[in-house]
CSV table of N, CA and C in Angstrom, one decimal:
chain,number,residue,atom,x,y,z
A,1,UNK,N,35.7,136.7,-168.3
A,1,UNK,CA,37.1,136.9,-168.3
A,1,UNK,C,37.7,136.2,-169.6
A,2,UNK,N,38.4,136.7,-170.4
A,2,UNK,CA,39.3,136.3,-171.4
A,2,UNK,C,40.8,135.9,-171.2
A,3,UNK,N,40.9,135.1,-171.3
A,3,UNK,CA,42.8,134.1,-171.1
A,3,UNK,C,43.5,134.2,-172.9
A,4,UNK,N,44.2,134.9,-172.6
A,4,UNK,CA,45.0,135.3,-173.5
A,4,UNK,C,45.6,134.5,-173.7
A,5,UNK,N,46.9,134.3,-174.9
A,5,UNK,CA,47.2,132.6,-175.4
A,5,UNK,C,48.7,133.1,-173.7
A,6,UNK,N,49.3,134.3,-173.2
A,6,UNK,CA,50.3,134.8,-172.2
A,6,UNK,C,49.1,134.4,-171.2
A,7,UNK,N,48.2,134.2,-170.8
A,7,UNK,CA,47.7,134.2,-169.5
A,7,UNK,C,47.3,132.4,-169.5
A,8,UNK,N,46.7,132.1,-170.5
A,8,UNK,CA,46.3,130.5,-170.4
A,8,UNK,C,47.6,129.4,-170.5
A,9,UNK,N,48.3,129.7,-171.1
A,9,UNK,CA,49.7,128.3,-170.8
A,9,UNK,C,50.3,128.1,-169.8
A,10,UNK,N,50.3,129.6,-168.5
A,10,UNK,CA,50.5,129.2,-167.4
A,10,UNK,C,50.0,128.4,-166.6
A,11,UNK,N,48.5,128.6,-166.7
A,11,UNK,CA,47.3,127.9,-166.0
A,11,UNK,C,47.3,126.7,-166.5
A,12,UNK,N,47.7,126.5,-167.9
A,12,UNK,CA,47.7,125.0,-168.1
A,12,UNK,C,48.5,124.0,-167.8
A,13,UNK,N,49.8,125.0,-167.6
A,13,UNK,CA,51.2,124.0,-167.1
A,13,UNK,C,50.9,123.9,-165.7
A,14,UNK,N,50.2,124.8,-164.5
A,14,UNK,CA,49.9,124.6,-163.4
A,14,UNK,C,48.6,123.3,-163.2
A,15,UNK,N,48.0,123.2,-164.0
A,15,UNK,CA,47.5,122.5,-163.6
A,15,UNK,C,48.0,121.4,-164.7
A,16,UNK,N,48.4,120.8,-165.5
A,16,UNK,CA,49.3,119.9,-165.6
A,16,UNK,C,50.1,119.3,-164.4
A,17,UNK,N,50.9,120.1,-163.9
A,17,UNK,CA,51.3,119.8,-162.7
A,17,UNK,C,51.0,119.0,-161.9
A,18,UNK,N,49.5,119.5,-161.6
A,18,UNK,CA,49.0,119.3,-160.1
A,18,UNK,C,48.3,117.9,-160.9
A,19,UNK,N,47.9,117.4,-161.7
A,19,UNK,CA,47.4,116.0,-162.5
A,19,UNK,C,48.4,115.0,-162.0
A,20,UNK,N,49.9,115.6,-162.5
A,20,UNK,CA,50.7,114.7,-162.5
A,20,UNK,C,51.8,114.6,-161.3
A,21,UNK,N,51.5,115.6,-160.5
A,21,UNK,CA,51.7,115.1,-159.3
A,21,UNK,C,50.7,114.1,-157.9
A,22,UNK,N,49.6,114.7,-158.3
A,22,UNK,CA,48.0,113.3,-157.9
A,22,UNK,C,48.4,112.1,-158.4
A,23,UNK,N,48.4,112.1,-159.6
A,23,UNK,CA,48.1,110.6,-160.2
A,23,UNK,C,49.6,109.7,-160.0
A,24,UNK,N,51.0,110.3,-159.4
A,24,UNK,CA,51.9,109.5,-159.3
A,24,UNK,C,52.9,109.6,-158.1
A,25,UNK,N,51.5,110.4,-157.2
A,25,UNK,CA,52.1,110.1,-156.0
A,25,UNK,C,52.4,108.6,-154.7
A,26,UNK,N,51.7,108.2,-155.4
A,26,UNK,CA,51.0,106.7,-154.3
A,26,UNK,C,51.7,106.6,-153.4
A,27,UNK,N,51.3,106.0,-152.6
A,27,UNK,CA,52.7,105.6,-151.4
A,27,UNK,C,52.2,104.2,-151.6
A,28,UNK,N,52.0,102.9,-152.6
A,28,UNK,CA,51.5,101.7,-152.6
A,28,UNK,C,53.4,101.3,-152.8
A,29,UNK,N,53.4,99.9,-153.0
A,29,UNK,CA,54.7,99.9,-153.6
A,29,UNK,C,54.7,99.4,-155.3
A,30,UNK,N,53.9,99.7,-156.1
A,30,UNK,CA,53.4,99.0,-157.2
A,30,UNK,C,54.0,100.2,-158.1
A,31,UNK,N,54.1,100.3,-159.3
A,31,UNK,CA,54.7,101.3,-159.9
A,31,UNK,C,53.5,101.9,-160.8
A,32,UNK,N,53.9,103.3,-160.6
A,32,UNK,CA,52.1,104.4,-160.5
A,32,UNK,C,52.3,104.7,-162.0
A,33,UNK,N,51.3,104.6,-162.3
A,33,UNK,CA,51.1,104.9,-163.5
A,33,UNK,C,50.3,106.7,-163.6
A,34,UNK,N,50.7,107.7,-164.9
A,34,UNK,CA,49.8,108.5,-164.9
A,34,UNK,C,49.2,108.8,-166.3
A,35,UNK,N,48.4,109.7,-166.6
A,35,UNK,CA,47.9,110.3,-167.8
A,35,UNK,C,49.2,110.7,-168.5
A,36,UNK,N,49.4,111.3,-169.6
A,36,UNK,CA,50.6,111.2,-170.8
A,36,UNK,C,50.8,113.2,-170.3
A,37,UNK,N,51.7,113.3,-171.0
A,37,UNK,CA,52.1,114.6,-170.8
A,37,UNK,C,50.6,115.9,-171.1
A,38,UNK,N,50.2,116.7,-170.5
A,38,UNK,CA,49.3,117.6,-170.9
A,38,UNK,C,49.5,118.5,-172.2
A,39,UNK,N,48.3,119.0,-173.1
A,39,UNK,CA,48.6,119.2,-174.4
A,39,UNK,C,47.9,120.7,-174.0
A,40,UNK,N,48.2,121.7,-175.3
A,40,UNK,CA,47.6,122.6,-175.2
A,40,UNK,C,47.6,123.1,-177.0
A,41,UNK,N,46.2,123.1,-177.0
A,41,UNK,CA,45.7,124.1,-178.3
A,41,UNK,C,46.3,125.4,-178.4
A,42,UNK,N,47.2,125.3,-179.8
A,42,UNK,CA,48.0,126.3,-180.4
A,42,UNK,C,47.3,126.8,-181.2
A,43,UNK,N,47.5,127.4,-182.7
A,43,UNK,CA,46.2,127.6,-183.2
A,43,UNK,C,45.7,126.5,-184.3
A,44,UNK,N,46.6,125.3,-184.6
A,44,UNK,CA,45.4,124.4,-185.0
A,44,UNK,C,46.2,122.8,-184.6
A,45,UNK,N,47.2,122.6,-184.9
A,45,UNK,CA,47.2,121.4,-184.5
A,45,UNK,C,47.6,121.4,-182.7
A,46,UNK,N,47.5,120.1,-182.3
A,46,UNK,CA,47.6,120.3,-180.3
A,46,UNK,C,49.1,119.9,-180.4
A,47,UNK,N,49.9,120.2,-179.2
A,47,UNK,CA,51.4,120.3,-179.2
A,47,UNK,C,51.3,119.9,-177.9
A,48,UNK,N,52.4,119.4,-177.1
A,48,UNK,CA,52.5,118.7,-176.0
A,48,UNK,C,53.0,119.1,-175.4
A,49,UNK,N,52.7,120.3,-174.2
A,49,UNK,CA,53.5,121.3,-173.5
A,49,UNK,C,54.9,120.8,-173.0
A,50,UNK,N,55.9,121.9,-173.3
A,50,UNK,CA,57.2,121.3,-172.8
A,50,UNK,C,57.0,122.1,-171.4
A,51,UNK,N,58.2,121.0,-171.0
A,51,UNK,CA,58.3,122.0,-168.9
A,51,UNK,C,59.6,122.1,-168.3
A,52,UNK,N,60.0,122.9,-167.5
A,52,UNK,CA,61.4,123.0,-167.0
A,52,UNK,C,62.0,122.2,-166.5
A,53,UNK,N,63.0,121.8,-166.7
A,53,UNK,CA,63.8,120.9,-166.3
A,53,UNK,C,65.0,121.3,-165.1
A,54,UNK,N,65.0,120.2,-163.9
A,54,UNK,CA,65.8,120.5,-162.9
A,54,UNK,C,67.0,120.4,-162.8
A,55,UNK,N,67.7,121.4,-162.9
A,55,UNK,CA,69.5,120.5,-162.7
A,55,UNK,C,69.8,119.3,-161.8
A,56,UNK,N,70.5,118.6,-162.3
A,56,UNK,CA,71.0,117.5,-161.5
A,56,UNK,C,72.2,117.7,-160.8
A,57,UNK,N,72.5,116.8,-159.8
A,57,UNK,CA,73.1,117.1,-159.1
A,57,UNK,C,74.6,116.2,-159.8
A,58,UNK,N,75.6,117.1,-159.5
A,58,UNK,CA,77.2,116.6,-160.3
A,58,UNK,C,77.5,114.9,-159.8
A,59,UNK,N,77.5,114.0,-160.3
A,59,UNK,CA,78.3,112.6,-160.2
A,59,UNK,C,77.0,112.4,-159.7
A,60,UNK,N,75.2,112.2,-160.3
A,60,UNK,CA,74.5,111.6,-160.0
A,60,UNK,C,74.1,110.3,-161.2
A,61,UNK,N,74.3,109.4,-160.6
A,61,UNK,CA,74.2,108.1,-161.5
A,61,UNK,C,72.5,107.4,-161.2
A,62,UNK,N,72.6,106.2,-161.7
A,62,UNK,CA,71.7,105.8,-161.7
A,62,UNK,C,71.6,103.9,-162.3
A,63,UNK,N,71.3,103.2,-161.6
A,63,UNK,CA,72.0,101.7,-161.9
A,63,UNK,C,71.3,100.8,-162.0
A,64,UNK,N,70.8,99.6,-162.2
A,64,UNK,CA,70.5,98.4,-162.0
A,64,UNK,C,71.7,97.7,-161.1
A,65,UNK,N,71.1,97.3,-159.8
A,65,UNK,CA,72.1,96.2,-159.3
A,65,UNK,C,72.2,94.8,-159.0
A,66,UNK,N,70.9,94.4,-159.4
A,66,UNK,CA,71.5,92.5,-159.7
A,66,UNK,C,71.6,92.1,-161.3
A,67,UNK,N,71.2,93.0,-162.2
A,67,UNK,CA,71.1,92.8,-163.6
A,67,UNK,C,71.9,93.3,-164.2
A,68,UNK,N,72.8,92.9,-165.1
A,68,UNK,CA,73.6,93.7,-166.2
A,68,UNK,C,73.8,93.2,-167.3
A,69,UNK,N,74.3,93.8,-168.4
A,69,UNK,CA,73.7,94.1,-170.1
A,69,UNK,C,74.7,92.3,-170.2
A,70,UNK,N,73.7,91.5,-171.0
A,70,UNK,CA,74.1,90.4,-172.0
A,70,UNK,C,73.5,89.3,-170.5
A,71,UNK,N,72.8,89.5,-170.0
A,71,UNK,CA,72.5,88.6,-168.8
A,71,UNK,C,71.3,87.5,-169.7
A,72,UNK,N,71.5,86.4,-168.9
A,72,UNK,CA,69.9,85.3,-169.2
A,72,UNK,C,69.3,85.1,-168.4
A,73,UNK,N,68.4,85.4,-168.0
A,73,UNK,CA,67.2,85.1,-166.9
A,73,UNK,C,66.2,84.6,-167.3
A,74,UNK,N,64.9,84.5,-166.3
A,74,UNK,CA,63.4,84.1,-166.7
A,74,UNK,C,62.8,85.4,-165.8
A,75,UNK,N,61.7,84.6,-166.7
A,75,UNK,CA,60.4,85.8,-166.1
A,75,UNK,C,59.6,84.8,-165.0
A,76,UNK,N,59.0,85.5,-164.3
A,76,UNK,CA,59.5,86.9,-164.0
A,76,UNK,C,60.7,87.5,-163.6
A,77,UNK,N,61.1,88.8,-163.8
A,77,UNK,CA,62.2,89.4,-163.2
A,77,UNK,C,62.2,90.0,-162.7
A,78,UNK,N,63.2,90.0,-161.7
A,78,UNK,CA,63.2,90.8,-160.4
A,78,UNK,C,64.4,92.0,-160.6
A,79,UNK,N,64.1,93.4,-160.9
A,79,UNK,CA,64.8,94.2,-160.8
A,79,UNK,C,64.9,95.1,-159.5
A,80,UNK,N,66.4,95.4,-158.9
A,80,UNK,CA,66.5,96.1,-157.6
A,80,UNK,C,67.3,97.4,-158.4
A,81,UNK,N,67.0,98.8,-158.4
A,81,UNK,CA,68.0,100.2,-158.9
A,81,UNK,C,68.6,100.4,-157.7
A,82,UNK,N,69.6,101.1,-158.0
A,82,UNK,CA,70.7,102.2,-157.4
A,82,UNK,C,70.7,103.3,-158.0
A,83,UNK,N,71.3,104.0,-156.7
A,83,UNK,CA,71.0,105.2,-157.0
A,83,UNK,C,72.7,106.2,-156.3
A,84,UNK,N,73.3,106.8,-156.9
A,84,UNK,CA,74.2,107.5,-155.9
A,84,UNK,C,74.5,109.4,-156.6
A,85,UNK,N,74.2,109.5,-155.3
A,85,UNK,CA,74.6,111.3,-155.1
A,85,UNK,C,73.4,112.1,-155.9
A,86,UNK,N,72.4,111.4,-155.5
A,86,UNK,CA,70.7,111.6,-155.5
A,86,UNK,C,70.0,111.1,-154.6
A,87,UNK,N,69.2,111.8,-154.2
A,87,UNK,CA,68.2,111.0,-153.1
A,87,UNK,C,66.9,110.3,-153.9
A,88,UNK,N,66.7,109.3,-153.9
A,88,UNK,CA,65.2,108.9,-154.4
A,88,UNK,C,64.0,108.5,-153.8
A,89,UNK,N,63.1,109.7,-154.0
A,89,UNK,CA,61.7,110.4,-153.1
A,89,UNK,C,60.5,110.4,-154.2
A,90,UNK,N,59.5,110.2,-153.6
A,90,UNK,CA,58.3,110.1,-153.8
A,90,UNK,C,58.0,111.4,-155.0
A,91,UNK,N,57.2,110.8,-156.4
A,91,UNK,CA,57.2,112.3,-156.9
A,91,UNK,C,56.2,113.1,-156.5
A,92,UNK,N,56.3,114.4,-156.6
A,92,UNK,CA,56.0,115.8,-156.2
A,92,UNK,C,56.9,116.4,-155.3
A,93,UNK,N,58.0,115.4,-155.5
A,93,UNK,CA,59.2,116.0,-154.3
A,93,UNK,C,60.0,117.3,-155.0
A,94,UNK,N,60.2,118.5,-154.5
A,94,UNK,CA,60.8,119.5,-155.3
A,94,UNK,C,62.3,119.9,-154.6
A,95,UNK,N,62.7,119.2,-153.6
A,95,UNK,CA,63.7,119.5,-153.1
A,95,UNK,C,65.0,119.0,-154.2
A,96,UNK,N,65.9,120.4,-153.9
A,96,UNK,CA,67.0,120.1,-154.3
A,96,UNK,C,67.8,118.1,-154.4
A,97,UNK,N,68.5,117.7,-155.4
A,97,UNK,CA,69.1,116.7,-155.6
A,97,UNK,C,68.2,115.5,-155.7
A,98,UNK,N,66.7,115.6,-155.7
A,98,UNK,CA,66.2,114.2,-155.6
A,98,UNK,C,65.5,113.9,-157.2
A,99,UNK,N,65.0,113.0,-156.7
A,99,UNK,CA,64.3,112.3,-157.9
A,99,UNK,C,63.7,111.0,-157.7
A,100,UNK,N,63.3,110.4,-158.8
A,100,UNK,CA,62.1,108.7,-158.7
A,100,UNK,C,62.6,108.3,-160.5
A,101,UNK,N,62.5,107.0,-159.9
A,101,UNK,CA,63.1,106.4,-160.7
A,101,UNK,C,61.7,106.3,-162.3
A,102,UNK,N,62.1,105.8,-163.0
A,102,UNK,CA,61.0,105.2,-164.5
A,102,UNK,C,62.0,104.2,-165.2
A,103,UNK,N,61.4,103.4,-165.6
A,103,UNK,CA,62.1,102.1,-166.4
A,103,UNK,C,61.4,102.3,-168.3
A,104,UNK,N,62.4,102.3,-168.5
A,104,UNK,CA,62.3,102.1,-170.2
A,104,UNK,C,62.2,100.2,-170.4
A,105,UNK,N,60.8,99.2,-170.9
A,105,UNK,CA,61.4,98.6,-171.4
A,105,UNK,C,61.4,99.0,-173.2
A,106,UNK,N,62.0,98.1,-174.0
A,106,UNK,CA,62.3,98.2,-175.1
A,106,UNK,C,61.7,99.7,-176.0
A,107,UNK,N,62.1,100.2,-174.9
A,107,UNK,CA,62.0,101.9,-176.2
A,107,UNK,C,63.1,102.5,-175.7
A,108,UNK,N,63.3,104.0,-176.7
A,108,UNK,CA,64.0,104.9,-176.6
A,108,UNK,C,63.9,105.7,-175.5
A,109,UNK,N,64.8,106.8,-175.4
A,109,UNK,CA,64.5,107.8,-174.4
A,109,UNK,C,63.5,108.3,-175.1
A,110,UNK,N,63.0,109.3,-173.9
A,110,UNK,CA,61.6,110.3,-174.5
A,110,UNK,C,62.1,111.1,-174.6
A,111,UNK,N,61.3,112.5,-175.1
A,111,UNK,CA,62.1,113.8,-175.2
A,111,UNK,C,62.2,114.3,-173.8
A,112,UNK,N,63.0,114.9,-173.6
A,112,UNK,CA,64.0,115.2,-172.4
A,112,UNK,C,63.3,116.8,-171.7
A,113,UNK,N,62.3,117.4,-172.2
A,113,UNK,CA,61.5,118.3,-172.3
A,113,UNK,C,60.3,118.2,-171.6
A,114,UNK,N,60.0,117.2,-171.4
A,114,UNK,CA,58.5,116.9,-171.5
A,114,UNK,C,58.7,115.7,-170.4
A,115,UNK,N,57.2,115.9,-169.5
A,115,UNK,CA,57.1,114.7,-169.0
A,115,UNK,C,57.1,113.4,-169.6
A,116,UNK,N,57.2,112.2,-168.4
A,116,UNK,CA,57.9,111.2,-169.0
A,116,UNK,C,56.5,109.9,-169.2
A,117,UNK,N,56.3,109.7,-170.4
A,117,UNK,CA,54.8,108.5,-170.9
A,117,UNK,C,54.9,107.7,-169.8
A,118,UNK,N,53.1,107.4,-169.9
A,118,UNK,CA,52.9,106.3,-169.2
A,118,UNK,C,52.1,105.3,-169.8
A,119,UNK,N,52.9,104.2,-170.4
A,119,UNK,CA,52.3,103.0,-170.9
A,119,UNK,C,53.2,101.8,-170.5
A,120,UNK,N,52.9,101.0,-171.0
A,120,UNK,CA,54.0,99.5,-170.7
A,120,UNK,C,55.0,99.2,-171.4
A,121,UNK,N,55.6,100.4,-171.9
A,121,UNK,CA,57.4,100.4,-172.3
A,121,UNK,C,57.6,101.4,-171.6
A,122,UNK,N,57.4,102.4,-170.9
A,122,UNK,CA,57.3,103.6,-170.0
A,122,UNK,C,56.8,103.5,-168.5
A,123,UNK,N,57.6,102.9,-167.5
A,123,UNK,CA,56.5,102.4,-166.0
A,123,UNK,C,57.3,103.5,-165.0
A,124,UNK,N,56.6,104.0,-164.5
A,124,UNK,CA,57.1,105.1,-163.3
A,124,UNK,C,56.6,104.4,-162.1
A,125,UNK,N,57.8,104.9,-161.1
A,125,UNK,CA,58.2,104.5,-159.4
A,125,UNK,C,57.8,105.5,-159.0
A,126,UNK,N,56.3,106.2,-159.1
A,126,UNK,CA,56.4,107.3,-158.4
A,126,UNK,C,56.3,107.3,-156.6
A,127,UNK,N,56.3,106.5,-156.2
A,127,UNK,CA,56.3,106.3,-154.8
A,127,UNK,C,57.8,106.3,-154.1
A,128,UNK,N,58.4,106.0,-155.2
A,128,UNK,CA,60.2,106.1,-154.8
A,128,UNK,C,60.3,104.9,-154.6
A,129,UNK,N,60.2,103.7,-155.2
A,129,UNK,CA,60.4,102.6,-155.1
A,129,UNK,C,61.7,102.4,-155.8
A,130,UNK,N,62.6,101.7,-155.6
A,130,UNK,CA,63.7,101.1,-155.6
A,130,UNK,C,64.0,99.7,-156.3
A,131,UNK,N,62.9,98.8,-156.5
A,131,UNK,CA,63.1,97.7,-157.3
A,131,UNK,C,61.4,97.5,-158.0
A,132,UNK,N,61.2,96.3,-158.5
A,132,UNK,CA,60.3,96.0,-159.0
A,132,UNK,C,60.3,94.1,-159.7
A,133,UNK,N,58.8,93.8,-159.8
A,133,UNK,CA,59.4,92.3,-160.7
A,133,UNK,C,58.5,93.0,-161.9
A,134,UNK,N,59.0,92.4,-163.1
A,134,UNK,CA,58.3,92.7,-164.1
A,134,UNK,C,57.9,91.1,-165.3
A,135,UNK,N,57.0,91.1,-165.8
A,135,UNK,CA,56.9,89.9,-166.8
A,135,UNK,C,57.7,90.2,-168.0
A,136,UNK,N,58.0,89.5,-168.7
A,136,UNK,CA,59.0,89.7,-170.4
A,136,UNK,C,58.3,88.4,-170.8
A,137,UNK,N,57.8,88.7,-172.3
A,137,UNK,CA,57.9,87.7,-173.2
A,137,UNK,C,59.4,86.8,-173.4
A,138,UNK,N,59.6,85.3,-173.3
A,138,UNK,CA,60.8,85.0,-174.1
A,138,UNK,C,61.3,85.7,-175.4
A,139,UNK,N,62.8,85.8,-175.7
A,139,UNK,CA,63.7,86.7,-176.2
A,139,UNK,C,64.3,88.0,-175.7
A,140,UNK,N,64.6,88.6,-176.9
A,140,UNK,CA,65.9,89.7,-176.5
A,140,UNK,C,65.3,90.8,-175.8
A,141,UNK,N,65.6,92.1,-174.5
A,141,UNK,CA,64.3,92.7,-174.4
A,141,UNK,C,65.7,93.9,-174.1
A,142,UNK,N,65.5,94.9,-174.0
A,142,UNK,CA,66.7,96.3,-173.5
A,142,UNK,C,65.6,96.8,-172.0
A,143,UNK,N,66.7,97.2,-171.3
A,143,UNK,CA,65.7,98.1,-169.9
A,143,UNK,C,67.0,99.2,-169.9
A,144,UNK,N,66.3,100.2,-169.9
A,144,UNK,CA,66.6,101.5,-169.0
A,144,UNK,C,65.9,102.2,-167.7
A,145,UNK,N,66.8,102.8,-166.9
A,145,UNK,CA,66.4,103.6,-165.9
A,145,UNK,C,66.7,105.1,-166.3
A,146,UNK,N,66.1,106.0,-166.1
A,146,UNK,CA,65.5,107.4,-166.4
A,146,UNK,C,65.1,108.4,-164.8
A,147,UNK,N,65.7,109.0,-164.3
A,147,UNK,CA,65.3,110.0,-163.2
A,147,UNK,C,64.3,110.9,-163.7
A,148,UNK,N,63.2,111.0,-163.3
A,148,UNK,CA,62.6,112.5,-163.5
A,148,UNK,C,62.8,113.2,-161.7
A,149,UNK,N,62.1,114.4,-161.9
A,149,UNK,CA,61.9,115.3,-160.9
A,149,UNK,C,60.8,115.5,-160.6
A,150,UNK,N,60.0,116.0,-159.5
A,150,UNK,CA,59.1,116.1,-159.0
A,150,UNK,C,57.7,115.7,-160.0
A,151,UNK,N,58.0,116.3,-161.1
A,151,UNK,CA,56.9,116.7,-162.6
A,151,UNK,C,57.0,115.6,-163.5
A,152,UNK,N,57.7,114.2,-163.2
A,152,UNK,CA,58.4,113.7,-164.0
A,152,UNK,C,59.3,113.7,-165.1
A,153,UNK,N,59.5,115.0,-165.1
A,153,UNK,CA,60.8,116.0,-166.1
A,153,UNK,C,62.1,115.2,-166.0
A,154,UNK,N,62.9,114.6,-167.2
A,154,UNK,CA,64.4,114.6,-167.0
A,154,UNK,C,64.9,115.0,-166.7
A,155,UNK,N,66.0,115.6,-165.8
A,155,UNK,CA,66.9,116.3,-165.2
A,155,UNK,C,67.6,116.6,-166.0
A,156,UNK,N,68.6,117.8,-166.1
A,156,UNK,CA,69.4,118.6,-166.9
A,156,UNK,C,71.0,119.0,-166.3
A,157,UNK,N,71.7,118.0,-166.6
A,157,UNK,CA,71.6,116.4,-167.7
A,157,UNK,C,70.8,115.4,-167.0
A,158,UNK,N,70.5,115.1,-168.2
A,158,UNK,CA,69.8,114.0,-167.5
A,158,UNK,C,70.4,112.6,-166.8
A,159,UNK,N,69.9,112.0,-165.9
A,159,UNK,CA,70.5,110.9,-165.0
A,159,UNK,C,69.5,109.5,-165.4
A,160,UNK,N,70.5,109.1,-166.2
A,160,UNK,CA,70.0,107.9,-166.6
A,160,UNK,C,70.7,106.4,-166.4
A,161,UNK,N,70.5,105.1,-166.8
A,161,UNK,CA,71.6,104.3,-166.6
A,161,UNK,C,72.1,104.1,-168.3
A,162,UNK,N,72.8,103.1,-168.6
A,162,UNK,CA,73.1,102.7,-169.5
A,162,UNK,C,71.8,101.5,-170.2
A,163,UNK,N,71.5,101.5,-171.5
A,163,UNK,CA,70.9,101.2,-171.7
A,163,UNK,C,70.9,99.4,-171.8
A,164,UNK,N,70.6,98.4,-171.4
A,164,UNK,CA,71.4,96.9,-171.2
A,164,UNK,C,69.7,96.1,-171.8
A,165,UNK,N,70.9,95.1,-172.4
A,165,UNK,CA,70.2,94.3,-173.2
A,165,UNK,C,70.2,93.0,-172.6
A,166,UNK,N,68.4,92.0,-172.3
A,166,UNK,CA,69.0,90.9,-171.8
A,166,UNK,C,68.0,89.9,-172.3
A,167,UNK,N,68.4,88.9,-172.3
A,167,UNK,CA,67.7,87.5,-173.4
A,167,UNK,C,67.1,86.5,-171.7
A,168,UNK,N,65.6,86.8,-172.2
A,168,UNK,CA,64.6,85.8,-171.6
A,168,UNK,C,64.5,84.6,-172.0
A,169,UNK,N,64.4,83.3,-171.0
A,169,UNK,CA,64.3,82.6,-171.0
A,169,UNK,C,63.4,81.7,-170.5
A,170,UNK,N,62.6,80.8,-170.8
A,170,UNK,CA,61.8,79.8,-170.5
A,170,UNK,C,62.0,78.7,-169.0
């Protein structure tokens, strides 16, 4: 059988899927890490499948609640999220209004298109976890919170917090 470039991108976004809904489902409470977004051979360089994005639900925010931007702490830190007029569920969840949280430390958003990286400026809650402790080197460090959907996709718009800056201390 022959897969046409119309019959193979489906199959590979489906099974992208199913990768990244395995690898970040856990029910542990530790924050799940998975493989980076799935690629697919165009005709010569590789491109990094984009995927559909879920509408969000109107007045869905997304927060840090014992931390806020210009704070001084130590490491380890203990971060608890908020969440309102979203439910926050385990990913592979496809129901209407939900989502799982991901923490930006010191990077940008990702593209808003594409599943969301997984490295150590990129950490996903795929269990639906709600807080976390994390280590920081001393000095200046920024955290963001980021909703994906079931696929770890941004939501459309996307539900994010504000981006807050906070100086570590010894």
């Amino acid at each position: 059988m022959i897969l046409t470039k119309t019959k193979f991108l489906p199959a590979i976004a489906l099974l992208a899927t199913g990768v990244l809904v395995a690898g970040c489902g856990g029910g542990s409470d530790a924050p799940q890490q998975t493989a980076g977004p799935a690629v697919v051979e165009d005709d010569s360089p590789l491109k990094v499948l984009e995927m559909p994005r879920t509408p969000s639900p109107e007045g869905a925010i997304v927060f840090f609640t014992n931390i806020q931007n210009g704070d001084t702490v130590t490491s380890p830190v203990t971060l608890l999220f908020g969440a309102e007029n979203i439910e926050v569920v385990k990913a592979g969840t496809f129901d209407p209004a939900t989502g799982h949280h991901h923490l930006l430390i010191d990077a940008e958003l990702p593209p808003m298109n594409q599943a969301f990286p997984a490295d150590a400026q990129h950490i996903h809650f795929g269990g639906g976890q709600m807080e976390t402790v994390i280590e920081l080197e001393p000095g200046t460090h920024t955290l963001q919170l980021l909703l994906g959907d079931g696929n770890h996709v941004p939501h459309e718009p996307p539900v994010m917090s504000e981006k807050i800056t906070v100086t570590i201390v010894e």
